[in-house]
Amino acid sequence: MSQEIVFRVTAEEKLEIKKCYERSDEEISKDIVALREWLKKQPHLPQTIDDVFLEMMLQRNKFSLEKTKN
């Protein structure tokens, strides 16, 4: 699935966001895995969403899995 970029952040901004929300790369990776598992159980949603898009949605939702799922 091709996603249109919702918003762009620089590498520096990305580090600042992670610092602000106290999130490590490992935690974000685990969240992405959890979202993938959840997506598998949602047949009405596209299964071709890439990790970059999932990470952007996590950032947009303050790294809340529940808000990201909604």
PDB file of C-alpha atoms in Angstrom:
ATOM      1  CA  MET A   1       0.000   0.000   0.000  1.00  0.00           C
ATOM      2  CA  SER A   2       1.331   3.384  -0.883  1.00  0.00           C
ATOM      3  CA  GLN A   3       0.784   5.944   1.852  1.00  0.00           C
ATOM      4  CA  GLU A   4       0.857   9.637   1.342  1.00  0.00           C
ATOM      5  CA  ILE A   5       3.174  11.245   3.875  1.00  0.00           C
ATOM      6  CA  VAL A   6       0.974  12.711   6.612  1.00  0.00           C
ATOM      7  CA  PHE A   7       3.718  14.816   8.127  1.00  0.00           C
ATOM      8  CA  ARG A   8       7.470  14.845   7.979  1.00  0.00           C
ATOM      9  CA  VAL A   9       9.928  15.245  10.807  1.00  0.00           C
ATOM     10  CA  THR A  10      13.675  15.571  10.637  1.00  0.00           C
ATOM     11  CA  ALA A  11      15.955  13.077  12.368  1.00  0.00           C
ATOM     12  CA  GLU A  12      16.646  15.709  15.019  1.00  0.00           C
ATOM     13  CA  GLU A  13      12.933  16.313  15.585  1.00  0.00           C
ATOM     14  CA  LYS A  14      12.334  12.561  15.793  1.00  0.00           C
ATOM     15  CA  LEU A  15      14.946  12.272  18.568  1.00  0.00           C
ATOM     16  CA  GLU A  16      13.338  15.183  20.409  1.00  0.00           C
ATOM     17  CA  ILE A  17       9.891  13.559  20.151  1.00  0.00           C
ATOM     18  CA  LYS A  18      11.250  10.266  21.516  1.00  0.00           C
ATOM     19  CA  LYS A  19      12.952  12.138  24.361  1.00  0.00           C
ATOM     20  CA  CYS A  20       9.797  14.115  25.162  1.00  0.00           C
ATOM     21  CA  TYR A  21       7.681  10.955  25.401  1.00  0.00           C
ATOM     22  CA  GLU A  22      10.504   8.890  26.938  1.00  0.00           C
ATOM     23  CA  ARG A  23      10.332   6.244  24.199  1.00  0.00           C
ATOM     24  CA  SER A  24      13.274   4.137  23.021  1.00  0.00           C
ATOM     25  CA  ASP A  25      13.718   2.547  19.614  1.00  0.00           C
ATOM     26  CA  GLU A  26      13.160  -0.850  21.241  1.00  0.00           C
ATOM     27  CA  GLU A  27       9.850   0.244  22.766  1.00  0.00           C
ATOM     28  CA  ILE A  28       8.695   1.679  19.459  1.00  0.00           C
ATOM     29  CA  SER A  29       9.651  -1.550  17.674  1.00  0.00           C
ATOM     30  CA  LYS A  30       7.628  -3.552  20.213  1.00  0.00           C
ATOM     31  CA  ASP A  31       4.658  -1.236  19.685  1.00  0.00           C
ATOM     32  CA  ILE A  32       4.901  -1.723  15.923  1.00  0.00           C
ATOM     33  CA  VAL A  33       4.938  -5.514  16.401  1.00  0.00           C
ATOM     34  CA  ALA A  34       1.855  -5.204  18.637  1.00  0.00           C
ATOM     35  CA  LEU A  35       0.100  -3.090  16.006  1.00  0.00           C
ATOM     36  CA  ARG A  36       0.960  -5.653  13.312  1.00  0.00           C
ATOM     37  CA  GLU A  37      -0.538  -8.434  15.436  1.00  0.00           C
ATOM     38  CA  TRP A  38      -3.655  -6.346  15.964  1.00  0.00           C
ATOM     39  CA  LEU A  39      -3.875  -5.547  12.236  1.00  0.00           C
ATOM     40  CA  LYS A  40      -3.855  -9.269  11.411  1.00  0.00           C
ATOM     41  CA  LYS A  41      -7.097  -9.559  13.374  1.00  0.00           C
ATOM     42  CA  GLN A  42      -8.698  -6.684  11.468  1.00  0.00           C
ATOM     43  CA  PRO A  43      -9.606  -8.073   8.020  1.00  0.00           C
ATOM     44  CA  HIS A  44     -11.334  -4.824   7.025  1.00  0.00           C
ATOM     45  CA  LEU A  45      -8.032  -2.894   7.302  1.00  0.00           C
ATOM     46  CA  PRO A  46      -5.213  -3.001   4.745  1.00  0.00           C
ATOM     47  CA  GLN A  47      -2.450  -5.451   5.627  1.00  0.00           C
ATOM     48  CA  THR A  48       0.219  -3.691   3.567  1.00  0.00           C
ATOM     49  CA  ILE A  49       0.876  -0.753   5.899  1.00  0.00           C
ATOM     50  CA  ASP A  50       4.610  -0.184   6.350  1.00  0.00           C
ATOM     51  CA  ASP A  51       6.499   0.365   9.604  1.00  0.00           C
ATOM     52  CA  VAL A  52       7.258   4.012   8.809  1.00  0.00           C
ATOM     53  CA  PHE A  53       3.551   4.777   8.599  1.00  0.00           C
ATOM     54  CA  LEU A  54       2.826   2.880  11.826  1.00  0.00           C
ATOM     55  CA  GLU A  55       5.569   4.799  13.621  1.00  0.00           C
ATOM     56  CA  MET A  56       4.180   8.104  12.336  1.00  0.00           C
ATOM     57  CA  MET A  57       0.744   7.157  13.628  1.00  0.00           C
ATOM     58  CA  LEU A  58       2.215   6.230  17.011  1.00  0.00           C
ATOM     59  CA  GLN A  59       3.948   9.624  17.161  1.00  0.00           C
ATOM     60  CA  ARG A  60       0.747  11.396  16.160  1.00  0.00           C
ATOM     61  CA  ASN A  61      -1.089   9.630  18.980  1.00  0.00           C
ATOM     62  CA  LYS A  62       1.554  10.294  21.638  1.00  0.00           C
ATOM     63  CA  PHE A  63       2.733   6.667  21.453  1.00  0.00           C
ATOM     64  CA  SER A  64      -0.583   5.339  22.747  1.00  0.00           C
ATOM     65  CA  LEU A  65      -1.396   1.974  21.183  1.00  0.00           C
ATOM     66  CA  GLU A  66      -5.095   2.315  21.929  1.00  0.00           C
ATOM     67  CA  LYS A  67      -5.348   5.762  20.346  1.00  0.00           C
ATOM     68  CA  THR A  68      -3.375   4.524  17.339  1.00  0.00           C
ATOM     69  CA  LYS A  69      -5.772   1.624  16.871  1.00  0.00           C
ATOM     70  CA  ASN A  70      -8.702   4.029  16.798  1.00  0.00           C
TER      71      ASN A  70
END
